[in-house]
């Protein structure tokens, strides 16, 4: 027999494995491994990924939104910038450290690395795999070393606890202020500020993961007549009544916002135009069940638009608004788009 040093090491390429074999191997690995099929949107995560965050294996949805959901919101923009740079070949690799929310609500630090196995003919990503590794101990050790560098460790710890208590109070106050700043006072749905903050994020998400995004722009037909004939108090009551109808038709993940006056925008993530039109038709039908305001039966006109590839929020909003205008010109209580 020859010397052991003469033995040639075994070499293989992950892309040579079929999906079932690759996932079987990933089941045996203790680290958190993920496998993203960008063409279908399916994301496989091995048991180690779930156990690292305290979840039962395979208990969350197998899509990219699960990743976004567990990521700390303060880390989101930074991580997505790194991720996009690698996907678009502006960086040689993808590696990021960020916080993930555990099943019990606490956060833990992880290191995330990813590697593109295959691209489509147009250069877009077809398949990507990666690994999560806990670095919580590393982060804790760094914190301990920093504390030990202070000669007044006991005082620092007390100050830290006090600052933590103050920070919690501030966070509560900031959250209350944020809700007030993003909520319409009359109808309690999202206001224009919230819409203008959310829509660019949804456009970026739709572009990144190649998912459809649609809008429904709508306003109450002849709303000025209600205010002029019955007063603003009944006009406000009619707005609240209409919003309750709109909310009953919105799905989890949709965002209903008051654009201004009697005009509303409904953001529909991962929704093609045909489904958006169906939702608009459901709203239009359900409005017939509302009690009239005096002799006035409330109806709405609708403009529906689906985002084009590379289209930003300004263009999408403009097209939805133009479709709404066409509905008004066609006699109102109409869906266009």
XYZ file of C-alpha atoms in Angstrom:
337
model
C 0.000 0.000 0.000
C 1.230 3.515 -0.772
C 1.850 6.325 1.667
C -1.322 7.935 3.009
C -0.036 11.301 1.849
C -0.341 10.082 -1.766
C -4.111 9.667 -1.493
C -5.905 12.167 -3.746
C -8.556 14.212 -1.839
C -12.188 13.744 -2.886
C -13.518 16.691 -4.893
C -17.143 17.480 -5.812
C -19.360 20.326 -6.900
C -22.628 21.038 -5.052
C -24.320 21.758 -8.371
C -23.709 18.102 -9.367
C -26.171 16.939 -6.688
C -29.885 16.798 -7.372
C -32.145 18.711 -4.984
C -33.299 15.666 -2.946
C -29.725 14.460 -2.388
C -28.512 17.943 -1.464
C -31.336 18.409 1.043
C -30.647 14.959 2.546
C -27.034 15.984 3.140
C -28.196 19.295 4.601
C -30.442 17.422 7.074
C -27.282 15.872 8.584
C -25.421 19.157 9.049
C -25.679 20.804 12.480
C -25.188 24.342 11.193
C -28.107 26.288 9.742
C -28.128 25.609 5.992
C -30.495 27.147 3.427
C -31.135 26.489 -0.257
C -32.993 29.114 -2.359
C -34.517 28.217 -5.730
C -34.951 31.747 -7.080
C -36.964 30.613 -10.087
C -39.706 29.036 -7.950
C -39.293 31.104 -4.782
C -38.946 27.909 -2.673
C -36.433 28.055 0.201
C -35.340 24.866 1.962
C -33.888 25.253 5.475
C -32.377 22.318 7.332
C -33.236 21.411 10.979
C -30.074 23.148 12.237
C -31.391 26.468 10.891
C -34.637 26.108 12.853
C -33.008 24.812 16.035
C -30.601 27.763 16.091
C -33.648 30.044 16.421
C -35.633 27.792 18.740
C -38.228 26.632 16.205
C -39.476 23.150 15.431
C -37.796 21.989 12.199
C -39.708 22.920 9.034
C -42.369 24.843 10.989
C -42.096 28.135 9.023
C -43.018 28.993 5.447
C -40.535 27.930 2.782
C -40.123 31.331 1.144
C -37.882 34.400 1.293
C -40.324 36.325 3.481
C -39.518 33.999 6.394
C -35.908 35.271 6.261
C -37.068 38.897 6.229
C -39.507 38.236 9.072
C -36.888 36.888 11.506
C -34.287 39.540 10.661
C -33.947 42.480 13.067
C -35.456 45.562 11.331
C -32.426 47.702 12.211
C -30.171 45.279 10.281
C -32.474 44.832 7.274
C -31.239 47.603 4.930
C -27.555 46.851 5.530
C -27.961 43.114 4.933
C -30.107 43.549 1.819
C -27.511 45.924 0.338
C -24.822 43.246 0.780
C -27.154 40.590 -0.610
C -28.088 42.681 -3.670
C -24.431 43.531 -4.381
C -23.602 39.840 -4.615
C -26.692 38.940 -6.655
C -25.898 41.707 -9.142
C -22.181 40.783 -9.290
C -20.997 44.007 -7.663
C -19.303 42.000 -4.889
C -17.288 38.761 -5.029
C -19.270 37.109 -2.228
C -22.053 37.432 0.312
C -21.335 37.443 4.062
C -23.201 39.340 6.765
C -23.606 39.455 10.535
C -27.017 40.394 11.866
C -29.602 39.616 14.502
C -32.390 37.068 14.074
C -35.512 36.835 16.188
C -35.862 33.576 18.071
C -39.163 31.812 18.623
C -39.335 33.233 22.176
C -39.044 36.797 20.874
C -35.397 37.390 21.824
C -32.690 38.115 19.259
C -29.493 36.185 18.577
C -26.499 37.131 16.429
C -25.718 34.957 13.404
C -23.176 34.986 10.613
C -24.736 34.346 7.199
C -22.815 33.290 4.092
C -24.193 32.453 0.669
C -22.952 31.116 -2.647
C -24.686 31.214 -6.052
C -24.741 27.758 -7.638
C -26.390 28.730 -10.926
C -27.604 31.716 -12.895
C -30.250 31.939 -15.614
C -29.465 32.868 -19.203
C -30.240 36.534 -18.466
C -27.733 36.581 -15.602
C -30.317 36.505 -12.804
C -29.885 34.069 -9.927
C -31.384 30.611 -10.387
C -30.048 28.748 -7.331
C -28.195 29.839 -4.199
C -27.162 28.025 -1.020
C -25.807 29.335 2.233
C -25.219 28.774 5.932
C -26.151 30.450 9.204
C -23.726 30.133 12.100
C -24.380 31.383 15.617
C -21.912 34.038 16.759
C -23.809 34.893 19.927
C -20.953 33.628 22.115
C -18.488 35.730 20.134
C -20.622 38.830 20.553
C -21.070 38.173 24.265
C -17.310 37.678 24.720
C -16.590 40.976 23.012
C -19.085 42.693 25.290
C -17.436 41.150 28.368
C -13.973 42.240 27.233
C -15.205 45.761 26.669
C -16.693 45.891 30.160
C -13.484 44.605 31.728
C -11.575 47.450 30.128
C -13.398 49.831 32.381
C -11.956 50.294 35.832
C -15.372 50.987 37.336
C -17.103 47.857 36.146
C -19.774 47.844 38.833
C -20.741 51.435 38.089
C -20.816 50.747 34.374
C -23.110 47.765 34.864
C -25.482 49.829 36.991
C -25.457 52.597 34.418
C -26.082 50.013 31.713
C -29.128 48.655 33.543
C -30.420 52.165 34.092
C -29.879 53.025 30.453
C -31.650 49.828 29.479
C -34.676 50.767 31.555
C -34.685 54.256 30.072
C -34.218 52.806 26.591
C -37.213 50.509 27.037
C -39.330 53.459 28.085
C -38.060 55.455 25.122
C -38.734 52.563 22.765
C -42.294 52.336 24.008
C -42.735 56.069 23.551
C -41.085 56.003 20.124
C -43.340 53.158 19.037
C -46.411 55.060 20.181
C -45.176 58.177 18.366
C -44.449 56.153 15.241
C -47.963 54.708 15.212
C -49.433 58.172 15.645
C -47.250 59.542 12.849
C -48.214 56.737 10.446
C -51.932 56.429 11.235
C -54.840 58.435 9.886
C -56.606 60.009 12.868
C -60.157 59.600 11.526
C -60.126 56.126 10.002
C -57.214 54.507 11.937
C -55.699 53.080 8.733
C -52.249 53.964 7.382
C -51.834 57.574 6.336
C -50.044 59.048 3.312
C -46.706 59.201 5.169
C -46.872 55.448 5.873
C -47.801 54.717 2.262
C -44.906 56.763 0.875
C -42.522 54.897 3.186
C -43.903 51.414 2.493
C -44.469 51.499 -1.271
C -40.748 51.940 -2.215
C -39.905 48.978 0.036
C -42.557 46.839 -1.658
C -41.253 47.862 -5.098
C -37.720 46.860 -4.053
C -38.983 43.535 -2.685
C -40.974 42.800 -5.854
C -37.902 43.581 -7.985
C -35.512 41.578 -5.812
C -37.609 38.400 -5.658
C -39.378 38.804 -9.040
C -42.842 38.854 -7.517
C -45.909 40.723 -8.824
C -47.048 43.880 -7.027
C -50.369 45.612 -7.644
C -52.152 48.746 -6.434
C -55.811 49.669 -6.193
C -56.516 53.412 -6.164
C -60.098 54.247 -5.202
C -62.233 57.108 -4.043
C -65.847 57.676 -3.084
C -68.073 58.821 -5.917
C -69.560 62.324 -5.450
C -68.339 62.523 -1.865
C -68.644 66.305 -1.968
C -72.430 65.871 -2.264
C -72.504 64.060 1.082
C -70.576 66.832 2.819
C -72.588 69.609 1.150
C -76.027 68.090 1.764
C -75.602 66.241 5.055
C -72.632 67.947 6.714
C -69.081 66.911 7.487
C -70.070 64.865 10.524
C -72.090 62.445 8.374
C -69.337 62.659 5.749
C -66.778 61.516 8.318
C -69.117 58.740 9.451
C -69.443 57.596 5.828
C -65.635 57.499 5.493
C -65.330 55.320 8.594
C -68.063 53.021 7.289
C -66.316 52.692 3.911
C -62.953 51.954 5.567
C -64.477 49.091 7.574
C -65.693 47.618 4.284
C -62.250 48.042 2.687
C -60.470 46.455 5.667
C -62.767 43.430 5.524
C -61.593 42.814 1.931
C -57.861 43.312 2.596
C -55.679 40.275 3.245
C -52.824 39.702 5.658
C -49.808 41.512 4.218
C -51.849 44.089 2.278
C -51.653 47.746 3.293
C -54.702 50.017 3.192
C -53.905 53.708 3.395
C -55.819 56.965 3.172
C -54.187 58.896 0.337
C -56.139 62.049 1.068
C -59.730 63.205 1.504
C -61.940 60.398 0.210
C -59.190 58.636 -1.797
C -57.569 55.389 -0.639
C -54.716 53.184 -1.876
C -54.508 49.422 -1.288
C -51.028 47.877 -1.734
C -51.219 44.212 -2.782
C -47.834 42.422 -2.497
C -47.271 39.245 -4.534
C -50.542 39.875 -6.411
C -50.989 39.908 -10.212
C -53.386 42.268 -11.994
C -56.190 39.714 -12.435
C -56.301 38.982 -8.676
C -56.171 42.712 -7.888
C -59.183 43.288 -10.146
C -61.043 40.491 -8.344
C -60.358 42.172 -4.989
C -61.574 45.498 -6.371
C -64.747 43.808 -7.616
C -65.311 42.267 -4.171
C -65.006 45.701 -2.585
C -67.357 47.230 -5.158
C -69.941 44.513 -4.475
C -69.649 44.739 -0.671
C -70.227 48.501 -0.752
C -73.800 47.819 -1.868
C -74.450 46.427 1.614
C -73.615 49.727 3.334
C -76.412 51.789 4.778
C -77.145 54.870 2.650
C -76.243 58.359 3.882
C -79.625 60.024 3.708
C -80.775 59.377 0.125
C -77.198 58.827 -1.051
C -75.948 55.270 -1.696
C -72.173 55.160 -1.320
C -70.212 53.803 -4.316
C -66.542 53.975 -5.277
C -64.519 54.110 -8.487
C -61.360 52.010 -8.843
C -58.062 52.163 -10.728
C -55.961 48.977 -10.746
C -52.316 48.697 -11.869
C -49.607 46.044 -11.684
C -45.963 47.078 -11.381
C -43.809 46.810 -14.493
C -40.269 45.391 -14.343
C -37.878 48.051 -12.962
C -40.808 50.446 -12.330
C -40.544 52.664 -9.253
C -43.344 53.775 -6.955
C -43.951 57.089 -8.738
C -44.804 55.456 -12.044
C -46.929 52.759 -10.439
C -48.941 55.294 -8.435
C -49.408 57.482 -11.498
C -50.781 54.594 -13.565
C -53.196 53.558 -10.807
C -54.382 57.156 -10.509
C -54.848 57.417 -14.287
C -56.927 54.231 -14.248
C -59.039 55.729 -11.447
C -59.564 58.867 -13.538
C -60.771 56.716 -16.454
C -63.298 55.051 -14.132
C -64.643 58.475 -13.183
C -64.956 59.431 -16.871
C -66.790 56.163 -17.617
C -69.606 56.991 -15.216
C -68.212 56.065 -11.770
C -68.723 52.864 -9.745
C -66.394 51.302 -12.338
C -63.116 49.347 -12.228
C -60.420 50.290 -14.747
C -56.960 48.889 -15.276
